[in-house]
Short mmCIF file of C-alpha atoms in Angstrom, two decimals:
data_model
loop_
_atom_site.label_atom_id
_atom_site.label_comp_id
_atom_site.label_asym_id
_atom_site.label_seq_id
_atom_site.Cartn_x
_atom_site.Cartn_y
_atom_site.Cartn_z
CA UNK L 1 97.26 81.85 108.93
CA UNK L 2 94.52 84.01 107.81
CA UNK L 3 95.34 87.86 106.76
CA UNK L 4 92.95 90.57 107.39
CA UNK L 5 92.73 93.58 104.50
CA UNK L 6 95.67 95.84 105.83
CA UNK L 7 94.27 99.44 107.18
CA UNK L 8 96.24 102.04 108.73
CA UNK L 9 94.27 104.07 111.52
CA UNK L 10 96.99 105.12 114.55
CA UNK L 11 94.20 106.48 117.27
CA UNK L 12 97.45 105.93 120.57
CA UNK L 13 100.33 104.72 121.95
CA UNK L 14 100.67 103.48 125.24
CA UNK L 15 104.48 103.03 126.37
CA UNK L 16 104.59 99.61 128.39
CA UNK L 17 107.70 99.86 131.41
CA UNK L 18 107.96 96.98 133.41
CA UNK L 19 110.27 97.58 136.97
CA UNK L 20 112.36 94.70 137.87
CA UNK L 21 111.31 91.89 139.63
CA UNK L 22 112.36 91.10 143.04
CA UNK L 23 114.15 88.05 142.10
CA UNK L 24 114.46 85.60 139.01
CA UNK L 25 111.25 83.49 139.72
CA UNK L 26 107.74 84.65 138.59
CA UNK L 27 105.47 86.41 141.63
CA UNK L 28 102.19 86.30 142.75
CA UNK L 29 101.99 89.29 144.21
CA UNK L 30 100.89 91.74 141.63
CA UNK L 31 103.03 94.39 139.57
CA UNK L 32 101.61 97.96 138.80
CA UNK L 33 102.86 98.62 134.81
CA UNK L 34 103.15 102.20 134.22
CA UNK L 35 101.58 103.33 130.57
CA UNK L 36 101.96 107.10 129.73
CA UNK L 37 99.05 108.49 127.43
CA UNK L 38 100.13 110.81 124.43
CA UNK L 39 99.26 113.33 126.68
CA UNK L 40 101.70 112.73 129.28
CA UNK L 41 99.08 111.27 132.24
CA UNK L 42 100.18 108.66 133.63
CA UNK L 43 97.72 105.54 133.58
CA UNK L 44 98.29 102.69 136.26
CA UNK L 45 97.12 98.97 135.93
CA UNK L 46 97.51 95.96 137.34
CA UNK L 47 99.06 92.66 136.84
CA UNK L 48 100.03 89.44 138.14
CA UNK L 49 102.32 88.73 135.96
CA UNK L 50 106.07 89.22 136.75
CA UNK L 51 109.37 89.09 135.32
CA UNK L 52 112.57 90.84 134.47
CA UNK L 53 113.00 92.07 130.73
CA UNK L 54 115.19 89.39 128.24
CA UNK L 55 117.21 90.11 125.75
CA UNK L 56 116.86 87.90 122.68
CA UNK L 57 119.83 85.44 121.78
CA UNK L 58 118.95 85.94 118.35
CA UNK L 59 119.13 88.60 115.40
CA UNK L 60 121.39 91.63 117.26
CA UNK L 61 118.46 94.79 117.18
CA UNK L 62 121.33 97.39 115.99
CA UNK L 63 121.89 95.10 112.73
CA UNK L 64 118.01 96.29 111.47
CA UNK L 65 118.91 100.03 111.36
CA UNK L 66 121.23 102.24 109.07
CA UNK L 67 123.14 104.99 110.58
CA UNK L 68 121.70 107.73 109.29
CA UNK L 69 118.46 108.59 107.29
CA UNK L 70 117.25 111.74 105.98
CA UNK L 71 114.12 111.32 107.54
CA UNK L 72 113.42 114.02 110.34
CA UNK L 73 111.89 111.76 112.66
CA UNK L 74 111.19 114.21 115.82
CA UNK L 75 108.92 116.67 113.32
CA UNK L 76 107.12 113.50 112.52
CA UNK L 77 106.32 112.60 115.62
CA UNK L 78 105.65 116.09 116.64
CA UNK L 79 102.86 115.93 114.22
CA UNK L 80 101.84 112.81 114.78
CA UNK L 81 101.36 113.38 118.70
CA UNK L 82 99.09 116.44 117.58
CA UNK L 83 96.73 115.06 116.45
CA UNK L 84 95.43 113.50 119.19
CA UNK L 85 94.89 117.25 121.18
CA UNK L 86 91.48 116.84 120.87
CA UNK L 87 91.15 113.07 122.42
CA UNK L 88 89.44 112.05 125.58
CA UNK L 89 90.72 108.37 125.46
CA UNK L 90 88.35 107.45 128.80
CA UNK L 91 85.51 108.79 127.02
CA UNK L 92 85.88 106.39 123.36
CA UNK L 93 85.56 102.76 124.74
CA UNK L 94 86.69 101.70 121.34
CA UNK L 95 90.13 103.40 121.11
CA UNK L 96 91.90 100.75 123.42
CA UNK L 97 91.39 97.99 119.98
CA UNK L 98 93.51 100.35 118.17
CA UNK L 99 96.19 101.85 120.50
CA UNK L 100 99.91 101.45 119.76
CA UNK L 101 101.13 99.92 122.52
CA UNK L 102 105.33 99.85 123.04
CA UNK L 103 107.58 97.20 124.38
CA UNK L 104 111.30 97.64 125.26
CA UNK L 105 113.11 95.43 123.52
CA UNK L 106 116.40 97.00 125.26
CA UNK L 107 118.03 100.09 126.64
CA UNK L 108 117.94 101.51 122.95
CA UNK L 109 115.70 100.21 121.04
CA UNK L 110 111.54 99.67 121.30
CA UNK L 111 108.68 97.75 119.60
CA UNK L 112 105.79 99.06 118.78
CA UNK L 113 103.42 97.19 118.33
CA UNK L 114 100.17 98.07 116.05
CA UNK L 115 97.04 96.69 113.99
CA UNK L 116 96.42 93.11 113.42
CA UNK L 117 97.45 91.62 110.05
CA UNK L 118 96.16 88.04 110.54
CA UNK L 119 94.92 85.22 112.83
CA UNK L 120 96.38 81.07 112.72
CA UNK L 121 95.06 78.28 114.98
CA UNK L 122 96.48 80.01 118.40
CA UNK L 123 98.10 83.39 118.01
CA UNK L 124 97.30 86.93 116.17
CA UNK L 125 99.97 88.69 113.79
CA UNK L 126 100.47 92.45 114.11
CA UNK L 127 101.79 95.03 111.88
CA UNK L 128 104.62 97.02 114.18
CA UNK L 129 108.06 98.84 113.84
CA UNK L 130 111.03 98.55 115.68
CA UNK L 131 112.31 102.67 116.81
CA UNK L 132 116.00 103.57 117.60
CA UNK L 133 115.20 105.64 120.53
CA UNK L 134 118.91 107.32 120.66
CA UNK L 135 118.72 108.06 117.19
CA UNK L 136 115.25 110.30 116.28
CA UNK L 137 117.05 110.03 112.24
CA UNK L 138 117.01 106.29 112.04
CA UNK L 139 114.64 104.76 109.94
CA UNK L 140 111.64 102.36 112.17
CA UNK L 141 112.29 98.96 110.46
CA UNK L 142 109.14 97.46 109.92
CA UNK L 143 107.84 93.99 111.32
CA UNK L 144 105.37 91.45 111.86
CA UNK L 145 104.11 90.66 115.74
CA UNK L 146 103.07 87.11 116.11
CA UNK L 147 101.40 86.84 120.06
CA UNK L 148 98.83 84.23 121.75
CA UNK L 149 95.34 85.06 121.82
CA UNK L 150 94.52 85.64 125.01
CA UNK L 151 93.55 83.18 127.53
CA UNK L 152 95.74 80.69 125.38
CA UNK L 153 95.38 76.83 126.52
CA UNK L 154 98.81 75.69 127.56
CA UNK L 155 99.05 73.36 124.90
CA UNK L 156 98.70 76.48 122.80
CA UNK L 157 101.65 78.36 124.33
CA UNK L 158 103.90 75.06 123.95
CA UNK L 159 103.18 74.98 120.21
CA UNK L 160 104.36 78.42 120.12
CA UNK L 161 107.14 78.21 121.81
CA UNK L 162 107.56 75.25 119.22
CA UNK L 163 107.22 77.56 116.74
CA UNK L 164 109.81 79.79 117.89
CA UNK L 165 112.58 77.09 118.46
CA UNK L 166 112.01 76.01 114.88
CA UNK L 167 111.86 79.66 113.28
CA UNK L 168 115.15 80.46 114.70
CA UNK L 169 116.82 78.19 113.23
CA UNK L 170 115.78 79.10 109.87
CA UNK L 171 117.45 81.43 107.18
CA UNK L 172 116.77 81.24 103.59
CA UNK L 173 115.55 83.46 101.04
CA UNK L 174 112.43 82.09 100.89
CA UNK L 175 111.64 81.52 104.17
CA UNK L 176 110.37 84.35 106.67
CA UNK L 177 112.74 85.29 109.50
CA UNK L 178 112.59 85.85 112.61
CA UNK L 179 113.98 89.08 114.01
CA UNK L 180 113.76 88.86 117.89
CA UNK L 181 111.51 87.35 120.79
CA UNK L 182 110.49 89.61 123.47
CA UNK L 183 109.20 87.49 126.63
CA UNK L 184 107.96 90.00 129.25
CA UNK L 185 105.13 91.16 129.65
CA UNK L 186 103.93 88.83 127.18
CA UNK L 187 105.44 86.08 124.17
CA UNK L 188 106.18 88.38 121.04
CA UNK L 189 107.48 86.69 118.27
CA UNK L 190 109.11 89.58 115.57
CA UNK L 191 109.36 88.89 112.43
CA UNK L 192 110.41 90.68 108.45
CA UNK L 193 107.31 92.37 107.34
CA UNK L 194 106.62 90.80 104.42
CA UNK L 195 104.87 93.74 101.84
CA UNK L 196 102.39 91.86 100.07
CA UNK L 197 100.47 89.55 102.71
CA UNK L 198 99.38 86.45 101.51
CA UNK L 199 100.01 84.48 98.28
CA UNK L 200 95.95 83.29 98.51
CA UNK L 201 94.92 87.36 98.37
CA UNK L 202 97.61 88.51 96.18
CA UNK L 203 96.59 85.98 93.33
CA UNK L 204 92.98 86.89 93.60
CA UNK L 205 93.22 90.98 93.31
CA UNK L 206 96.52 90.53 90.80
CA UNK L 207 95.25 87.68 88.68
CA UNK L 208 94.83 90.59 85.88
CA UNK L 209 98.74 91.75 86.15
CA UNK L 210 100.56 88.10 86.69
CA UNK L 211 102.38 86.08 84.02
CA UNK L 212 102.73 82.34 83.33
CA UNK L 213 106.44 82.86 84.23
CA UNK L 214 104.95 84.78 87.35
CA UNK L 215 103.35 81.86 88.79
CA UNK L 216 106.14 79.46 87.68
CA UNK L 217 108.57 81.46 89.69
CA UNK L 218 106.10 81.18 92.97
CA UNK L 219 106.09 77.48 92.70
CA UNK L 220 110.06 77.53 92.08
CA UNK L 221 110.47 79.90 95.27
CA UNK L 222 107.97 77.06 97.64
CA UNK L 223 109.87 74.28 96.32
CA UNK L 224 112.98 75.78 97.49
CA UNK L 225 112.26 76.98 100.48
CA UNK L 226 110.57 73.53 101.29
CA UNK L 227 113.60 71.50 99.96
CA UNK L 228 115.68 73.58 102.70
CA UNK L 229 113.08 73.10 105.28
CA UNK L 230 113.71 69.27 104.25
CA UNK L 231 117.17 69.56 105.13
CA UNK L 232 117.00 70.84 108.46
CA UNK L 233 114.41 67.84 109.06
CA UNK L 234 111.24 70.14 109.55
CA UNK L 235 108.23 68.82 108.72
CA UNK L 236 106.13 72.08 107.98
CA UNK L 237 102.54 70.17 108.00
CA UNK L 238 100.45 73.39 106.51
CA UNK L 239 101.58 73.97 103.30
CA UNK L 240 99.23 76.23 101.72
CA UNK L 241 98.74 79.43 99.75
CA UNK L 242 97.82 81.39 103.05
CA UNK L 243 100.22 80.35 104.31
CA UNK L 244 103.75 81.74 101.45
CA UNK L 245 103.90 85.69 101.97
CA UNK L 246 104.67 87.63 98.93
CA UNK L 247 107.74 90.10 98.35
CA UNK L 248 106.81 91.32 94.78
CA UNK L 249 105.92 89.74 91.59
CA UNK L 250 109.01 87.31 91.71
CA UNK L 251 109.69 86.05 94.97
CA UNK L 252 107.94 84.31 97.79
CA UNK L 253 108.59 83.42 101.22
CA UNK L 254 107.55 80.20 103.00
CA UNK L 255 105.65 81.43 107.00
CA UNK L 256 103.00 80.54 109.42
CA UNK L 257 105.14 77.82 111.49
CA UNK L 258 102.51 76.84 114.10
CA UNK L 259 101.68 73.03 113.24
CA UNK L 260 105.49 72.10 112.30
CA UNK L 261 107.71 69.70 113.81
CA UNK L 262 111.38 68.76 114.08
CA UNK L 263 111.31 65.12 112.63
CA UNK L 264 113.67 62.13 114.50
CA UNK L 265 115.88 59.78 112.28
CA UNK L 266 112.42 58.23 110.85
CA UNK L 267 111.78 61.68 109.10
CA UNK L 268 107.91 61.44 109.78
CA UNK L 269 105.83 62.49 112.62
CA UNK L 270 102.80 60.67 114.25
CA UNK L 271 99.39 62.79 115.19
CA UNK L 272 97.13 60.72 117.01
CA UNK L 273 93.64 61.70 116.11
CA UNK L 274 92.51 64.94 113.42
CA UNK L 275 90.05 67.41 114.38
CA UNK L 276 88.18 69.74 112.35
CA UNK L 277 90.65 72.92 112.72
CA UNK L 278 93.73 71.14 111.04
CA UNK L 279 93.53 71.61 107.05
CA UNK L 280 92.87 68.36 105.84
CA UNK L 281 92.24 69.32 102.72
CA UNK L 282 95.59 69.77 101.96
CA UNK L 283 96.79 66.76 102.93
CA UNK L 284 97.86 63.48 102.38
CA UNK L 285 96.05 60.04 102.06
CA UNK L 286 98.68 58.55 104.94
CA UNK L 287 98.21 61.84 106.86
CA UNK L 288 94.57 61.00 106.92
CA UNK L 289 94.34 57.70 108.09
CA UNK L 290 97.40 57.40 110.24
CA UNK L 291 98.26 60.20 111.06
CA UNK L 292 101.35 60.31 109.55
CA UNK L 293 103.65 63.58 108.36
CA UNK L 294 107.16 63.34 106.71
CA UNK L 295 108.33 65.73 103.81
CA UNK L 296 106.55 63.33 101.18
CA UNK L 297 102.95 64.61 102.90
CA UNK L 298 104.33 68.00 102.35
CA UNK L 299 104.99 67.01 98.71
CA UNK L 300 101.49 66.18 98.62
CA UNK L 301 100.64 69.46 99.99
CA UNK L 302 102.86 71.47 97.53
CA UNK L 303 100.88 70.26 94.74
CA UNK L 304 97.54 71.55 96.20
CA UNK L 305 99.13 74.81 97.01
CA UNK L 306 100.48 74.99 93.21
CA UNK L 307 96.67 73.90 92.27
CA UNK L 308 96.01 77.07 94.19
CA UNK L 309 98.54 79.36 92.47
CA UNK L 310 96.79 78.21 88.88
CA UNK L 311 93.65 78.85 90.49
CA UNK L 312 94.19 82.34 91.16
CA UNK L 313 93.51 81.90 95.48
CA UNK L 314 90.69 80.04 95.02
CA UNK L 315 90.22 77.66 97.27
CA UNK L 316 89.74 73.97 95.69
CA UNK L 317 87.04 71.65 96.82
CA UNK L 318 86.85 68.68 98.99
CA UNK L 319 87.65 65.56 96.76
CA UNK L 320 84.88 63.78 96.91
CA UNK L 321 82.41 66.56 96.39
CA UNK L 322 80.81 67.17 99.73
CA UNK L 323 81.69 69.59 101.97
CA UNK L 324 78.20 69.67 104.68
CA UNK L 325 79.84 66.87 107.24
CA UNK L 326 81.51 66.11 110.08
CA UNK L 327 85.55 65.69 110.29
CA UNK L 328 85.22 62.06 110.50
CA UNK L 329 82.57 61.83 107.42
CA UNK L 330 85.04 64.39 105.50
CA UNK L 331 88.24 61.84 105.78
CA UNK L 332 86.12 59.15 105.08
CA UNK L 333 84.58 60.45 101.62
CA UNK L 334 88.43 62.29 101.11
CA UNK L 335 90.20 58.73 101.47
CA UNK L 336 87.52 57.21 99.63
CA UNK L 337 88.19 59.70 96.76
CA UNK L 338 91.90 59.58 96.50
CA UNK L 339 91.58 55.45 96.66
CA UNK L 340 89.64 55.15 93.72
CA UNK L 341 92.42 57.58 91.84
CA UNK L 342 90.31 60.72 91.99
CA UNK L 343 92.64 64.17 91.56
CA UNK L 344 92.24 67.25 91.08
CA UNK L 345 91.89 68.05 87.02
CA UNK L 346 94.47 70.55 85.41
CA UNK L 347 93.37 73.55 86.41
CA UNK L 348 91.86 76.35 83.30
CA UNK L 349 95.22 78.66 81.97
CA UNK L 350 97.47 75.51 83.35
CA UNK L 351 100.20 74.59 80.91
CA UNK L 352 99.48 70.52 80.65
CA UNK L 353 102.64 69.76 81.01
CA UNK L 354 103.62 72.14 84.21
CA UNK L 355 100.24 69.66 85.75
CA UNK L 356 101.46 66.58 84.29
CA UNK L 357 105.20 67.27 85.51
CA UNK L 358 105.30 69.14 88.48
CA UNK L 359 101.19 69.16 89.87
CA UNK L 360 100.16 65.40 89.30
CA UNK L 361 103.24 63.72 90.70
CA UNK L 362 102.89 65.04 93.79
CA UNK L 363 99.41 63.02 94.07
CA UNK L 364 100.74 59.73 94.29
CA UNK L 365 99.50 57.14 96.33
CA UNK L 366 102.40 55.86 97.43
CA UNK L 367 104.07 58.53 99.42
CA UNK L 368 108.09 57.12 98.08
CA UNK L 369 106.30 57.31 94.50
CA UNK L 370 106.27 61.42 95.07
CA UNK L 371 109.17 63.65 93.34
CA UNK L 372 111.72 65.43 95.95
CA UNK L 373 111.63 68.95 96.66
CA UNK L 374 114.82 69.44 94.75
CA UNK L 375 113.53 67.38 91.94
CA UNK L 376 110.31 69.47 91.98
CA UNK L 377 112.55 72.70 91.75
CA UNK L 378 114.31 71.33 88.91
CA UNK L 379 111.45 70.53 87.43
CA UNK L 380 109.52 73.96 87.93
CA UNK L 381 112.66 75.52 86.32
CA UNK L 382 112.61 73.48 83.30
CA UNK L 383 109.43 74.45 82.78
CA UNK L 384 110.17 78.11 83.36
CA UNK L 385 113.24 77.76 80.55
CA UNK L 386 110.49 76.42 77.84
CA UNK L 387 108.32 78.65 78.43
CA UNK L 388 111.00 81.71 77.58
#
């Protein structure tokens, strides 16, 4: 997942109500949505898409929200609603990128939904806020929208619904939650807002502020997350810094669960043929040529993503040293690389022995050869206590 630099302009809001459908099955015949400006006029458009309203299964809505705030909510939104006196949205062709638009997530509480944070392989993720709408006091709990691009192939929407299974599943301290799923009119996955976007960006505009122990604790927060993702027998297959979300200076969360998969008793996974879109540089010599994922290919992975955290974001190179060819050309010179026992050197500001204990390991041909998650996190940790 790639993050876009955060901006806050609020031009709308459009409030999305959906009637109920005839019966439980989806309809062809088309449904009129009713969207009320911030002026109050109603605006009418059509869709084909059906469907009654569900209620997530999973984190209860009412749990996100205190009882009381001191926040006066109604003069904000007083305020906020003024300021759009003066707008003619039929007129500005370009206000509909930037409109809120709301979803009911039930009788009492809404989502609304906001600018985009980021883009993966197949969806978008949106900044939004989840409102108390019996409650004007309460404070909007922030959140991050993860939705299909539009026109999605269908293989798309299974991945994400993929994604969603696995996510659900999931809670750990360093690994995003999920919050709810709303299905109608459209796949929403909500999510914790995470403050500090991605681990590749915040390294580059922080490399000025952040510690050796800083960077030791981001690799000690992956490795954990990834040895409880190990656990549960998920096979997270894009390990990267883009792809760990930052809290604060400490603490990092593992997200982005779009290419992962549930593993069987054989803990691997089979993909029958790479394309171009899938990061191979992050991954693994068995990966490469077979096709083959398991937690020791995210091992492999973690060490290129710690390369990363010592190189401040930056992106490393190909191994191999040429970047200007096609996927199958780019495997070929990769493999050829790693054969002949070509790594990545200890990065500049790298303690050696945080590359020759935790970093280099993880490089091993021989994917039974590669340290554990939980070794790795022991490991990290040591290296944290020596360098107190």
């Amino acid at each position: 997942m790639r993050y876009d630099s955060p901006y806050e302009t609020h031009i709308g809001v459009i409030n999305v109500n959906f009637p109920p459908s005839a019966d439980d099955t989806d309809s062809d015949s088309s449904q009129q949505r009713l969207l009320d400006s911030p002026e109050g006029e109603a605006i009418s458009l059509t869709s084909s898409e059906g469907g009654r309203f569900e209620q997530s299964e999973l984190t209860t809505v009412t749990q996100l929200f205190s009882a009381e705030t001191s926040r006066n909510a109604e003069e904000e939104k007083q305020r906020y609603l003024a300021s759009f006196d003066k707008l003619n949205v039929e007129e500005s062709p370009y206000v509909v990128k930037e409109l809120q638009t709301i979803y009911p997530m039930d009788s009492r509480y809404n989502l609304c939904l906001g600018n985009r944070l980021g883009q993966g392989f197949y969806g978008d993720v949106c900044k939004g806020y989840i409102e108390d709408t019996e409650n004007s006091k309460a404070d909007r709990v922030e959140v991050a929208v993860k939705k299909l691009k539009p026109f999605a192939q269908k293989r798309f929407r299974e991945d994400f619904e993929r994604e969603i299974s696995i996510m659900h599943t999931l809670r750990h301290p360093n690994v995003v939650q999920i919050f709810n799923v709303i299905r109608v009119p459209e796949i929403l996955l909500v999510m914790e807002l995470v403050p500090h976007g991605s681990l590749q960006s915040y390294l580059n505009f922080n490399k000025d502020n952040l510690a050796a122990m800083n960077l030791l604790k981001f690799a000690c927060d992956i490795a954990r997350g990834m040895e409880y993702l190990r656990q549960k027998h998920i096979v997270h297959r894009d390990l990267a810094a883009r792809n760990i979300l930052v809290v604060d200076h400490d603490n990092v969360k593992i997200s982005d669960f779009g290419l992962a998969q549930v593993v069987d008793s054989n803990d691997y996974y089979m993909l029958r043929t790479l394309n171009r879109s899938l990061p191979i540089k992050w991954y693994a010599p068995e990966s490469l040529t077979h096709g083959k994922f398991s937690t020791k290919s995210d091992v492999w992975s973690y060490g290129i993503t710690v390369y990363e955290i010592y190189l401040f974001g930056k992106e490393p190179p190909f191994l191999g040293g040429i970047n200007d060819q096609n996927n199958t050309q780019l495997q070929e010179s990769m493999m050829a690389a790693i054969t002949s026992g070509e790594r990545y050197p200890c990065p500049e500001g790298c303690a050696q022995s945080v590359y020759v204990n935790v970093i280099r390991p993880c490089w091993e041909m021989d994917p039974h050869a590669r340290p554990t998650f939980k070794e790795l996190t022991e490991r990290v940790m040591t290296e944290m206590f020596n360098s107190i």
